[in-house]
GROMACS .gro file of C-alpha atoms in nm:
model
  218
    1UNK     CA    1   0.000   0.000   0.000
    2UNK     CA    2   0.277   0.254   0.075
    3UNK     CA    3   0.464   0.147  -0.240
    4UNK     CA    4   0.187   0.256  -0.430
    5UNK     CA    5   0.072   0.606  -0.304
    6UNK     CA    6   0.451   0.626  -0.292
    7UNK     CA    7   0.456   0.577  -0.694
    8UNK     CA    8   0.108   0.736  -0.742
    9UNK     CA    9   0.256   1.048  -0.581
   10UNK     CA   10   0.572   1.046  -0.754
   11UNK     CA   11   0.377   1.027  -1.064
   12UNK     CA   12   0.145   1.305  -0.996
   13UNK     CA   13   0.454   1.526  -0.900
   14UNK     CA   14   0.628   1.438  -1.227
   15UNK     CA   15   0.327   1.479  -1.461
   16UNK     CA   16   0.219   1.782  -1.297
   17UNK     CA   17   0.596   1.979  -1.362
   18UNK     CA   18   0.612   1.824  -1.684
   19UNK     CA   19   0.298   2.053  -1.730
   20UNK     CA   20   0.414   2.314  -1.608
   21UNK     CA   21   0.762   2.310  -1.817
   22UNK     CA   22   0.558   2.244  -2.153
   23UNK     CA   23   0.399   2.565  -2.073
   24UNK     CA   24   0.716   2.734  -2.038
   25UNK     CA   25   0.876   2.604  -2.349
   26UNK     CA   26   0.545   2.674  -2.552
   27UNK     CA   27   0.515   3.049  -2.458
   28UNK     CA   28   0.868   3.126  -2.509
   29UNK     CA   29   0.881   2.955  -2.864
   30UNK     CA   30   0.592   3.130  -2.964
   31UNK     CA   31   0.704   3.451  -2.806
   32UNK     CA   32   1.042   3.391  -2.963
   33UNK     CA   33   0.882   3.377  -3.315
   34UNK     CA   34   0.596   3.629  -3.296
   35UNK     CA   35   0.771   3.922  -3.108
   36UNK     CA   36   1.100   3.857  -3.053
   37UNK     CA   37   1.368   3.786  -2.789
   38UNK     CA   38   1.317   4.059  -2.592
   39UNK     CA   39   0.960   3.903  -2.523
   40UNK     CA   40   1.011   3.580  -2.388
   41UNK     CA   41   1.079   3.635  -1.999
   42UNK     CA   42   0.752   3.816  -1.991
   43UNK     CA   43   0.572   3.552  -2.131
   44UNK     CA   44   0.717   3.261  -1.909
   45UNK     CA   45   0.778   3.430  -1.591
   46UNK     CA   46   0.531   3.328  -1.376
   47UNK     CA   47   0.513   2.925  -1.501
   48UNK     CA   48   0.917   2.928  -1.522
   49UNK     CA   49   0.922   3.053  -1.125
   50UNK     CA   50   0.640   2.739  -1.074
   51UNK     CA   51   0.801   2.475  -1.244
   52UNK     CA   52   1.163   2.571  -1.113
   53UNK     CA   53   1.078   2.636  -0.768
   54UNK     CA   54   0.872   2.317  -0.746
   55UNK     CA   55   1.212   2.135  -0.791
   56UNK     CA   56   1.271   2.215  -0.423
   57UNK     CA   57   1.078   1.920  -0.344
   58UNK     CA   58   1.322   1.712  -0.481
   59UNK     CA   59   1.577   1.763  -0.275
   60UNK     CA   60   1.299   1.651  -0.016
   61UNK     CA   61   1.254   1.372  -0.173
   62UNK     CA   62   1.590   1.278  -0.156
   63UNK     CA   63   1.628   1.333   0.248
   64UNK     CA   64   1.341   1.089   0.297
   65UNK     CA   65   1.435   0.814   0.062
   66UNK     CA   66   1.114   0.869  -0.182
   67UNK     CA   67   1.357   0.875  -0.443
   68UNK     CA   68   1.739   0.718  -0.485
   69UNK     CA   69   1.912   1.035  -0.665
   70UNK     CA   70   2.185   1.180  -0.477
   71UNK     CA   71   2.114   1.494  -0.258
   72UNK     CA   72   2.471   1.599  -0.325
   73UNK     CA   73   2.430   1.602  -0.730
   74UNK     CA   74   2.073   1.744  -0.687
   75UNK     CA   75   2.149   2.069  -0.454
   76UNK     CA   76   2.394   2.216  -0.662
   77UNK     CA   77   2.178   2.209  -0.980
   78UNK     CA   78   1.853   2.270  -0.819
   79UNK     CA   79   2.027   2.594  -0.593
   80UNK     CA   80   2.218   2.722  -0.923
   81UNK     CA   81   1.878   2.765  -1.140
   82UNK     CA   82   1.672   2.918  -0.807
   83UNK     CA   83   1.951   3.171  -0.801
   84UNK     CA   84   1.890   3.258  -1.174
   85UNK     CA   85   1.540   3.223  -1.213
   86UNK     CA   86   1.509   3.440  -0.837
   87UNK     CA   87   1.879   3.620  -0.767
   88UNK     CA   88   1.897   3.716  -1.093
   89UNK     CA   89   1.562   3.732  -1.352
   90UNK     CA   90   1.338   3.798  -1.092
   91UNK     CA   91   1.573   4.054  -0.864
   92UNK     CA   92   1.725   4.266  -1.186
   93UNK     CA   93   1.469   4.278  -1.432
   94UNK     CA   94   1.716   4.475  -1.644
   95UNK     CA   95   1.872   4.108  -1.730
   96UNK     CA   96   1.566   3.957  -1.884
   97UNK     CA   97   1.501   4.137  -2.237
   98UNK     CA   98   1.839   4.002  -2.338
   99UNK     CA   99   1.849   3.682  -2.588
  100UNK     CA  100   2.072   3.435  -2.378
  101UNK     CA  101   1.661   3.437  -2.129
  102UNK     CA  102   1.550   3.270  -2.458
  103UNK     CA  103   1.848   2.994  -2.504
  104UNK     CA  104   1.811   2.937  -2.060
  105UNK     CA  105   1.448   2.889  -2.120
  106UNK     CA  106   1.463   2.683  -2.367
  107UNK     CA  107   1.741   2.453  -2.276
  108UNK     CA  108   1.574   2.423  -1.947
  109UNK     CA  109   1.240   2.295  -2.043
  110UNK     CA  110   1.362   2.100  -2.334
  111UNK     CA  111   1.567   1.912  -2.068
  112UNK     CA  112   1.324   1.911  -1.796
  113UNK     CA  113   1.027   1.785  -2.026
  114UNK     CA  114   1.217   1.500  -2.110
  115UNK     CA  115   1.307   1.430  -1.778
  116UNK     CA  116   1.003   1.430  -1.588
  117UNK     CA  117   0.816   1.242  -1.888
  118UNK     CA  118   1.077   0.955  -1.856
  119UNK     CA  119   1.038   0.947  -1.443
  120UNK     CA  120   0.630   1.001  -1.459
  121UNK     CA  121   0.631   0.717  -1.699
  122UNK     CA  122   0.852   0.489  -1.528
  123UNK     CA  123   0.611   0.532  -1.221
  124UNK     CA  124   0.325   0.509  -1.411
  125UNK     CA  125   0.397   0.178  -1.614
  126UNK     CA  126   0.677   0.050  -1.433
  127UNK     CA  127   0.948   0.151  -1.692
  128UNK     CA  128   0.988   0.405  -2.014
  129UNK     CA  129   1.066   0.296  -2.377
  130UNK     CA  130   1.398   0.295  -2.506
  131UNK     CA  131   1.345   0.610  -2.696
  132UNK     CA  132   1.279   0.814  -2.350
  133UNK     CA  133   1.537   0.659  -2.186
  134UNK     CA  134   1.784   0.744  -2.480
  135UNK     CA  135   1.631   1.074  -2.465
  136UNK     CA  136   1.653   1.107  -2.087
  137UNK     CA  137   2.018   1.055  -2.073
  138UNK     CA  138   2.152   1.204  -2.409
  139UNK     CA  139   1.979   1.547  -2.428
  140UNK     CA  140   2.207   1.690  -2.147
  141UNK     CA  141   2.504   1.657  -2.441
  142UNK     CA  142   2.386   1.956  -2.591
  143UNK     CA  143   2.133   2.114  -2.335
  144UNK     CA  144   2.338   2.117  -2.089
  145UNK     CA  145   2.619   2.324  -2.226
  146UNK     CA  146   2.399   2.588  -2.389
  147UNK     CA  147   2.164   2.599  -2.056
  148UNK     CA  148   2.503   2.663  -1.790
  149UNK     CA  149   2.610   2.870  -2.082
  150UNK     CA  150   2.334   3.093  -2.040
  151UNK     CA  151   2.357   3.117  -1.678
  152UNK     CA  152   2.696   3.225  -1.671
  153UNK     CA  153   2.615   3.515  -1.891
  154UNK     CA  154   2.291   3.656  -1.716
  155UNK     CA  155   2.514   3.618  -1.380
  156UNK     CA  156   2.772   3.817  -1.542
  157UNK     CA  157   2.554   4.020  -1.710
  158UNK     CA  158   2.394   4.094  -1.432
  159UNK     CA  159   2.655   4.205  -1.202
  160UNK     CA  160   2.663   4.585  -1.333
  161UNK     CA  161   2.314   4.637  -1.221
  162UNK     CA  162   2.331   4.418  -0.850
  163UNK     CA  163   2.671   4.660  -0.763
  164UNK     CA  164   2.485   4.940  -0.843
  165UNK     CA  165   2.184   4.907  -0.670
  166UNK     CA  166   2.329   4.722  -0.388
  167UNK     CA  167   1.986   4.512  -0.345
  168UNK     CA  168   2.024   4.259  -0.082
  169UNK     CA  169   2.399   4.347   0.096
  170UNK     CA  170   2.431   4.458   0.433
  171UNK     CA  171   2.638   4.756   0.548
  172UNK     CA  172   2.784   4.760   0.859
  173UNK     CA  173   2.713   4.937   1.096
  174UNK     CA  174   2.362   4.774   1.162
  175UNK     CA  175   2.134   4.617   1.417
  176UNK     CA  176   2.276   4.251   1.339
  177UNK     CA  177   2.647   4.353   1.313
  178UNK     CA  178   2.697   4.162   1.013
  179UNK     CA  179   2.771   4.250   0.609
  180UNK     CA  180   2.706   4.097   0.306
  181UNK     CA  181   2.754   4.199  -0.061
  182UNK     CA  182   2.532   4.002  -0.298
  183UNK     CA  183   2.809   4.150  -0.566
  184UNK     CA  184   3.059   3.997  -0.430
  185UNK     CA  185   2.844   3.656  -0.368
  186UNK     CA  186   2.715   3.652  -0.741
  187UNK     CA  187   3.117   3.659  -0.860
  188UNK     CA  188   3.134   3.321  -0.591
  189UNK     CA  189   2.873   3.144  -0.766
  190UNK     CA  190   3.021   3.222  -1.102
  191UNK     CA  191   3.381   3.043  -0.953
  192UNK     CA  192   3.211   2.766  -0.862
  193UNK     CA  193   3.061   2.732  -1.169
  194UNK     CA  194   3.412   2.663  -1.319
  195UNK     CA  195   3.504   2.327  -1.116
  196UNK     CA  196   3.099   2.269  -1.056
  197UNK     CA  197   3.031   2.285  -1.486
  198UNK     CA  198   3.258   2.014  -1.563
  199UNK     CA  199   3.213   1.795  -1.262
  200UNK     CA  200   2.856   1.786  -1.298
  201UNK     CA  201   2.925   1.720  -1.679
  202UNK     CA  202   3.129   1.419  -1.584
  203UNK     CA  203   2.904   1.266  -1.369
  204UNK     CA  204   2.583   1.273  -1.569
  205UNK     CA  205   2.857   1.095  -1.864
  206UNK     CA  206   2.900   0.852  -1.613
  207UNK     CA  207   2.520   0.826  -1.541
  208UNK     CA  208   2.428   0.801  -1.915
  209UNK     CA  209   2.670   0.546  -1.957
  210UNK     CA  210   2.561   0.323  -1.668
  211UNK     CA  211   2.181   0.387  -1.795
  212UNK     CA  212   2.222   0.287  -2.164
  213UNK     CA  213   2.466  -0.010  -2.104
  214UNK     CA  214   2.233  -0.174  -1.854
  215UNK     CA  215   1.933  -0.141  -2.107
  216UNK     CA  216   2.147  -0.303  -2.377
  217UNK     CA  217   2.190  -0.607  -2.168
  218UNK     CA  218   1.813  -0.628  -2.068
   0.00000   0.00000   0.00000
């Protein structure tokens, strides 16, 4: 009985972001061919900040043992896109009429589509065809350099406008006694990206290639 509100759940999760991310890629392909680049943020906003956000649950899912990924590979993928779609798009809206919104968006939900599709059919039926799982664990090779891509250059795009407005650091002297410049923080996360990119790179190689070999053998 557990086992299967345990799958019924995970498939209504699944499903119900894969919605959400068709949405997304619809309105900014559309957008992207009726107005224009500049267009596309506005018309995903709200269902991007959804679907992205509701990848907080999981890491949840993780910590409890619904699910077998690692919390350590999911964090740092899961945290890196909140801090775009929020720290960045959502924070300096200054950022989101430029064309590298349209290649994030669209990487993103091309990659997320097929992932949740392959996981909410797997707990649906049991398993996914071939195709899916081909799909599932070959569509990073090009998605996910063009998606970090675009991350890295909204970040750095972006830094102009967060040290000039100063949104969310801390001056001292103040109530807490404590300082923090988001400038500063936003040039972190863009180092880590450097030994976190390729890292992350290698280990979905290795998880593709552990994937596709066992479904040769079955």
């Amino acid at each position: 009985m557990a086992a299967a509100l345990k799958r019924a759940y995970l498939a209504v999760y699944n499903w119900a972001v894969f919605s959400g991310w068709a949405q997304v890629l619809y309105y900014a392909v559309t957008t992207l061919l009726r107005s224009g680049h500049q267009d596309v943020y506005a018309a995903v906003e709200r269902p991007l900040q959804l679907a992205q956000t509701a990848a907080v649950l999981e890491i949840i899912h993780g910590l409890v043992g619904l699910v077998r990924s690692p919390v350590s590979a999911t964090l740092p993928q899961i945290g890196s896109r909140l801090f775009v779609t929020w720290g960045i798009l959502w924070s300096f809206p200054e950022t989101t009429t430029h064309i590298l919104v349209s290649s994030l968006v669209i990487s993103w939900s091309i990659t997320e589509i097929i992932r949740y599709s392959f996981f909410g059919t797997k707990e649906l039926l049991g398993s996914a065809p071939s195709w899916l799982q081909w799909l599932r664990y070959s569509s990073f090779l090009i998605m996910y350099p063009t998606g970090i891509s675009s991350e890295l250059g909204l970040i750095y795009i972006a830094l102009e406008y967060i040290k000039a407005s100063e949104k969310y650091s801390f001056r001292l002297p103040n109530a807490w006694n404590y300082s923090f410049d988001y400038f500063y923080a936003s040039i972190m996360v863009l180092l880590i990206y450097v030994p976190g990119s390729p890292h992350m790179y290698t280990y979905m190689l290795g998880q593709r290639k552990k994937a596709l070999s066992k479904s040769k053998t079955m």
